[in-house]
PDB file of C-alpha atoms in Angstrom:
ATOM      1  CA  UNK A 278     -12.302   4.031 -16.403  1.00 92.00           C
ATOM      2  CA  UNK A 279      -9.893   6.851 -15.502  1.00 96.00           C
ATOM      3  CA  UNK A 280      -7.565   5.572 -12.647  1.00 96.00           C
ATOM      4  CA  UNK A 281      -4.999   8.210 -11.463  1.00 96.00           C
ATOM      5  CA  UNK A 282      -3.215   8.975  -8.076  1.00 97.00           C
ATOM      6  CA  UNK A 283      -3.063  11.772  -6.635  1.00 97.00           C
ATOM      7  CA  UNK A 284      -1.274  13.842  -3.466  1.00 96.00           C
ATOM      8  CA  UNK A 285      -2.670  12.489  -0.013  1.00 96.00           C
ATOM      9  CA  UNK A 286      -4.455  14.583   3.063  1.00 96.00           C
ATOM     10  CA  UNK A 287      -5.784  14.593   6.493  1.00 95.00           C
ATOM     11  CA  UNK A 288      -9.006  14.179   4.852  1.00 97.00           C
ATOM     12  CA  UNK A 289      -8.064  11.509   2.692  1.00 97.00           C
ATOM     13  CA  UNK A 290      -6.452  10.013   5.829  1.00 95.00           C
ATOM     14  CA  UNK A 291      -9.850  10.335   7.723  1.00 96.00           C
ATOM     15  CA  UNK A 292     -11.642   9.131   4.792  1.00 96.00           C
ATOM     16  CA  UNK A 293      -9.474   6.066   4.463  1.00 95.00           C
ATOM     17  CA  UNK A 294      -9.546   5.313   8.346  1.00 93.00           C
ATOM     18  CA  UNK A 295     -13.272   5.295   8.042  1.00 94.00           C
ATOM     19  CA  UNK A 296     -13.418   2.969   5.102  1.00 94.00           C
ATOM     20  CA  UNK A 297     -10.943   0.283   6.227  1.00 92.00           C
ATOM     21  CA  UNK A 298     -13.150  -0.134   9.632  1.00 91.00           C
ATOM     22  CA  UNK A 299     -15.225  -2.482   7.433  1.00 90.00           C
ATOM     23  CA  UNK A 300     -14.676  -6.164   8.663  1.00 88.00           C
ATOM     24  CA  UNK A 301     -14.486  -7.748   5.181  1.00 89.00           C
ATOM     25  CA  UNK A 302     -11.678  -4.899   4.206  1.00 89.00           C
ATOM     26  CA  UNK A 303      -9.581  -6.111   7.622  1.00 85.00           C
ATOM     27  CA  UNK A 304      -9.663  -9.290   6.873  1.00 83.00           C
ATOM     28  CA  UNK A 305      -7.900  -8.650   3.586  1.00 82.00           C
ATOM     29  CA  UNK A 306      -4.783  -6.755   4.800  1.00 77.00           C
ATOM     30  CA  UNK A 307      -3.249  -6.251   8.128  1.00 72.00           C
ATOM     31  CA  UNK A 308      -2.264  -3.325   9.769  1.00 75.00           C
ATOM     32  CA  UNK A 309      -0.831  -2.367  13.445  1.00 76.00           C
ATOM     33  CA  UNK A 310      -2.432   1.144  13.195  1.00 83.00           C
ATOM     34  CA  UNK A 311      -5.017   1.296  16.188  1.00 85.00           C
ATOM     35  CA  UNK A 312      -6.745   4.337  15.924  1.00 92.00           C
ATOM     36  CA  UNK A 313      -7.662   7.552  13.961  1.00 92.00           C
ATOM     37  CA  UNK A 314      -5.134   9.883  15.802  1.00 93.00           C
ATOM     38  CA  UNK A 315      -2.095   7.170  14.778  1.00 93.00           C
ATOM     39  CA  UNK A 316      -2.714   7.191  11.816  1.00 92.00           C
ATOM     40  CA  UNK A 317      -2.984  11.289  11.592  1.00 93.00           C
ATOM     41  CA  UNK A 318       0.498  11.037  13.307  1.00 93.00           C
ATOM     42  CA  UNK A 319       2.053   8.961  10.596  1.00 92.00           C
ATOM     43  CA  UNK A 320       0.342  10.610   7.923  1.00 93.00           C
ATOM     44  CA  UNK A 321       2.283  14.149   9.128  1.00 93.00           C
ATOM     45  CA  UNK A 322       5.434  12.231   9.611  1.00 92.00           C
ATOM     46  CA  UNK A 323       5.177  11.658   6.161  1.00 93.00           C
ATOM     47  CA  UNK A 324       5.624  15.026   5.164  1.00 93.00           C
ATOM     48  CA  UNK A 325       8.849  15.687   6.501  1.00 92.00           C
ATOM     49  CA  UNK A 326      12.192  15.900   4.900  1.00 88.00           C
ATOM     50  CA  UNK A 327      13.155  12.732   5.928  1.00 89.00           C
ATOM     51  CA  UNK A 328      10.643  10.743   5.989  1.00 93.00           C
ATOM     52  CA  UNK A 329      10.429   6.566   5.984  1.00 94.00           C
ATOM     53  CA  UNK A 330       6.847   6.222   4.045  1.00 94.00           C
ATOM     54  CA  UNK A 331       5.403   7.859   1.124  1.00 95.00           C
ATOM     55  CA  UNK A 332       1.978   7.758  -0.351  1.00 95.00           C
ATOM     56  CA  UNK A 333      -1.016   8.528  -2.730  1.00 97.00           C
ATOM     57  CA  UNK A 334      -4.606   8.102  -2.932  1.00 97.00           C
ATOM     58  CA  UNK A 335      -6.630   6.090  -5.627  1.00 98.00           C
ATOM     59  CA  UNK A 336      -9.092   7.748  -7.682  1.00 98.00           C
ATOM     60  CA  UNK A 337     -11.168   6.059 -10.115  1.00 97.00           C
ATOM     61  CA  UNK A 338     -12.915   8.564 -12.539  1.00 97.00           C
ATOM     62  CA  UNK A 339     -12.503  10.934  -9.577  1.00 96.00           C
ATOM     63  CA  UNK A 340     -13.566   9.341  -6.817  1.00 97.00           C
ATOM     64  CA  UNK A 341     -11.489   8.393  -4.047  1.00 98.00           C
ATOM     65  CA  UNK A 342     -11.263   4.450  -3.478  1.00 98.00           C
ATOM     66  CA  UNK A 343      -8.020   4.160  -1.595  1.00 97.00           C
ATOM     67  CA  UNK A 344      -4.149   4.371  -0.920  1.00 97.00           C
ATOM     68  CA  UNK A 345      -1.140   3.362  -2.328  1.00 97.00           C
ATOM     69  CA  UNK A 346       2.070   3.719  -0.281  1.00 95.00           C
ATOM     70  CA  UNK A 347       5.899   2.830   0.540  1.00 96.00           C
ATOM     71  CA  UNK A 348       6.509   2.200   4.639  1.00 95.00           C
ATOM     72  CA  UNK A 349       9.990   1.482   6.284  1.00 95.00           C
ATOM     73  CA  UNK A 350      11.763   2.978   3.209  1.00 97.00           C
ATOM     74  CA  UNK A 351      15.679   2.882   4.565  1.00 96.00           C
ATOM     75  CA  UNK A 352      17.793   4.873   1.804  1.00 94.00           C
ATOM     76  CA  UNK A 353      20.400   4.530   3.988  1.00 94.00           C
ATOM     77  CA  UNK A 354      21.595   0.863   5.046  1.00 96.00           C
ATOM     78  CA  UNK A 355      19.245  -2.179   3.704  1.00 95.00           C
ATOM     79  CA  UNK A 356      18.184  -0.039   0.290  1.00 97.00           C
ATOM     80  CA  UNK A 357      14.536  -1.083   0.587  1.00 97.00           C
ATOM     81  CA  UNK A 358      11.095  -0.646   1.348  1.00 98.00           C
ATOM     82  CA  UNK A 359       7.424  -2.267   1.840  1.00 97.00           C
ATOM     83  CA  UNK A 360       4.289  -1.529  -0.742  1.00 97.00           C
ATOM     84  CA  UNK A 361       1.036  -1.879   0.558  1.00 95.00           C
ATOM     85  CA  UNK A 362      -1.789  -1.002  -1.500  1.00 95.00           C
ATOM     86  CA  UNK A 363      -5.705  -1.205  -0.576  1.00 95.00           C
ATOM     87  CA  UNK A 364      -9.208  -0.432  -2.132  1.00 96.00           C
ATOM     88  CA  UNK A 365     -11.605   0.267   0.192  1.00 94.00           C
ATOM     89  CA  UNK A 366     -14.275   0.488  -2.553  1.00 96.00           C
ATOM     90  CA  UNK A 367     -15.677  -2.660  -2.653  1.00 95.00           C
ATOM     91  CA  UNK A 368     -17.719  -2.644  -6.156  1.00 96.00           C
ATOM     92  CA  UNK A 369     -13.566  -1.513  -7.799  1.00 97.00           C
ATOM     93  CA  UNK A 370     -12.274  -4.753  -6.802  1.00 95.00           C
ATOM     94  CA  UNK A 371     -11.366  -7.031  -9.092  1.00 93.00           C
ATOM     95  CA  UNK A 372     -10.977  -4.006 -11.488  1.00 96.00           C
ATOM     96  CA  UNK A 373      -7.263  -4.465 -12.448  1.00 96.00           C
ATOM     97  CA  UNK A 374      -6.472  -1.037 -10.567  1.00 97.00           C
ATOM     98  CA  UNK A 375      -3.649  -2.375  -8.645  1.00 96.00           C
ATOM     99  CA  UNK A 376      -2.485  -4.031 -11.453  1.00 95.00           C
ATOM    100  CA  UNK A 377      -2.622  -0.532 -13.622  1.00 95.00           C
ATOM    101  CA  UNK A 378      -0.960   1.587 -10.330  1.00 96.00           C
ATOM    102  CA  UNK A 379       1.541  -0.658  -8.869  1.00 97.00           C
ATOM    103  CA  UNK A 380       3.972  -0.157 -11.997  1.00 96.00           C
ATOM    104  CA  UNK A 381       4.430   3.655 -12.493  1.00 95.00           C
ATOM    105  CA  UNK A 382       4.281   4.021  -8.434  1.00 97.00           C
ATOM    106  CA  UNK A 383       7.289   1.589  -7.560  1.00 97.00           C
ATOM    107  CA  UNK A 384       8.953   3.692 -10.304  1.00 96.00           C
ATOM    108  CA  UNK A 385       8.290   6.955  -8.686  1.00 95.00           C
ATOM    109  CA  UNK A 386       9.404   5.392  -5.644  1.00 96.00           C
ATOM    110  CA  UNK A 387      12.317   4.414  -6.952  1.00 97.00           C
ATOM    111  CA  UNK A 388      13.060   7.601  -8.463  1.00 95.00           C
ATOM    112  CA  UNK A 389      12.406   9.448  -5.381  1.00 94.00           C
ATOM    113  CA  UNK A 390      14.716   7.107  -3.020  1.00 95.00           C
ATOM    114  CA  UNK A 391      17.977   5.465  -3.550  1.00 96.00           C
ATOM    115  CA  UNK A 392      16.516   1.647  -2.817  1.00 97.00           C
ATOM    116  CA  UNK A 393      17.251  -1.567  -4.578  1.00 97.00           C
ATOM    117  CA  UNK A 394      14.003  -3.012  -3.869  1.00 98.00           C
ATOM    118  CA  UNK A 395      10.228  -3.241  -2.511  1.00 98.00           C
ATOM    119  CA  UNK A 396       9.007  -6.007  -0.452  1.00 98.00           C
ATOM    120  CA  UNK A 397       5.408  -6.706  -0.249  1.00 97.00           C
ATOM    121  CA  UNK A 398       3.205  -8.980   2.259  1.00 94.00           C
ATOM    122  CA  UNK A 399      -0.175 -10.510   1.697  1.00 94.00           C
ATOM    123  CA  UNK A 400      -2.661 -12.622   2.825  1.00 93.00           C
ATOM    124  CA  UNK A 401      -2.468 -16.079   1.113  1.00 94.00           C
ATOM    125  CA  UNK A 402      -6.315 -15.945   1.080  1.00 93.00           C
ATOM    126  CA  UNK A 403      -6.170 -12.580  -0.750  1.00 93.00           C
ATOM    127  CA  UNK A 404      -5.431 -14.111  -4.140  1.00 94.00           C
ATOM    128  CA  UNK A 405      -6.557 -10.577  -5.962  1.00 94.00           C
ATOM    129  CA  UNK A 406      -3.515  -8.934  -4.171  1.00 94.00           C
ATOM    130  CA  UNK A 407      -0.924 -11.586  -4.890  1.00 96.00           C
ATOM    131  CA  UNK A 408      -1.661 -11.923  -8.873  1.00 96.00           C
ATOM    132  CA  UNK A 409      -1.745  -7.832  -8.919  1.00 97.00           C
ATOM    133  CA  UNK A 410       1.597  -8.075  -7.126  1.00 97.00           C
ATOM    134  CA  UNK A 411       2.852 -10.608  -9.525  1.00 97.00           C
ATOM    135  CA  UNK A 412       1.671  -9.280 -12.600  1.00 97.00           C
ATOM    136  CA  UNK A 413       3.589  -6.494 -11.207  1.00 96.00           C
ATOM    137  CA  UNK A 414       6.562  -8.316 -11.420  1.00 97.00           C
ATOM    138  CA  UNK A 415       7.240  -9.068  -7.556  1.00 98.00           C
ATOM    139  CA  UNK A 416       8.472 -12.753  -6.679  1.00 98.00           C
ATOM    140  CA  UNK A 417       6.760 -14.849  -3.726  1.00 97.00           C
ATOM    141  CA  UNK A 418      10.053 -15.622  -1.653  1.00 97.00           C
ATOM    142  CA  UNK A 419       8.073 -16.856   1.785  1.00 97.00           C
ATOM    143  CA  UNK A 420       5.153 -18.765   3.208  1.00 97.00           C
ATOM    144  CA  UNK A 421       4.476 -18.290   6.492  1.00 95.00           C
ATOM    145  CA  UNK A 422       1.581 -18.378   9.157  1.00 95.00           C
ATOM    146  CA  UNK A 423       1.222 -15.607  11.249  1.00 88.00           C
ATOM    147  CA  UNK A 424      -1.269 -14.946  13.920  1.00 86.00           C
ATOM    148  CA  UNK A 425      -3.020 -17.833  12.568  1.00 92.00           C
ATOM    149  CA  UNK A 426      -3.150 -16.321   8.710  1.00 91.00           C
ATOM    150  CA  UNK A 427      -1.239 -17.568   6.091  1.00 95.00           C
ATOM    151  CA  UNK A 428       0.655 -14.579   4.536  1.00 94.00           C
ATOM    152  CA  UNK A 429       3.009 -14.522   1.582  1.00 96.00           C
ATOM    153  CA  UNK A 430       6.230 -12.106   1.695  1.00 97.00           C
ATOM    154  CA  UNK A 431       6.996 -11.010  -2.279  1.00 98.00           C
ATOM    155  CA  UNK A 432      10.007  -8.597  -3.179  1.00 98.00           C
ATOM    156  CA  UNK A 433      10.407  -6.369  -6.468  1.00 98.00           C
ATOM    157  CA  UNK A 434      13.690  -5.278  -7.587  1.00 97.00           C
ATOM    158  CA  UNK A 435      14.707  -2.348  -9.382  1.00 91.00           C
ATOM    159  CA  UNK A 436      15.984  -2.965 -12.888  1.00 77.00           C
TER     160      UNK A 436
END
């Protein structure tokens, strides 16, 4: 299994909005984005020179099975930023592709911006995410119910 990232699009962004409409995939990871046009929006904010998110796309021997990004990156004050990661193909999961990505992305994140550190939330239910996240080296620092769903805040820091 090849597993490489690789520079996202508008496509990709279509592609990915499309996907992630899938009930069983929302019920994994949450997400305030609301509609195709939002998330085109933030996608082209993310091009700019100073931009607070950064992301690739997931390809598994080629094919495109999802995204891998940094949101509410602040170089400035707090030094930090949130990872979210998802794989909207559902016959990759349980692959170890998050597990294989998370590593060499946080450090081109942390190459690219001056931040200490990379938070990470997750569904408690989503035990997949949180042992990719760990293996990963992030530390559960909160349990908490939100909107009914327990979720588990985790943090990475830089060297």
């Amino acid at each position: 299994m090849n597993i490489s990232l690789q520079a996202r699009t508008r496509d990709h962004v279509k592609t990915f909005w499309e996907k992630t409409q899938d009930k069983e995939i929302q019920s994994m990871f949450p997400s305030s984005i609301s509609c195709l046009e939002e998330a085109l929006t933030l996608f082209g904010n993310s091009l700019q020179n100073n931009a607070t998110s950064y992301g690739k796309v997931i390809l598994v021997d080629g094919l495109y099975v999802g995204d891998i990004w940094c949101y509410g990156i602040d170089a400035t004050h707090e030094k930090t930023a949130m990872l979210s990661i998802v794989i909207f193909d559902k016959s990759k999961w349980g692959l170890g592709i998050a597990t294989t990505l998370i590593p060499s992305f946080l450090d081109e994140v942390f190459h690219r911006y001056p931040i200490h550190s990379i938070g990470a939330f997750t569904y408690a239910s989503n035990q997949r995410s949180l042992r990719a996240l760990q293996k990963s080296g992030f530390l559960s620092l909160e349990t908490f119910i939100e909107d009914g769903i327990k979720s588990i805040y985790l943090e990475y820091k830089k060297g």
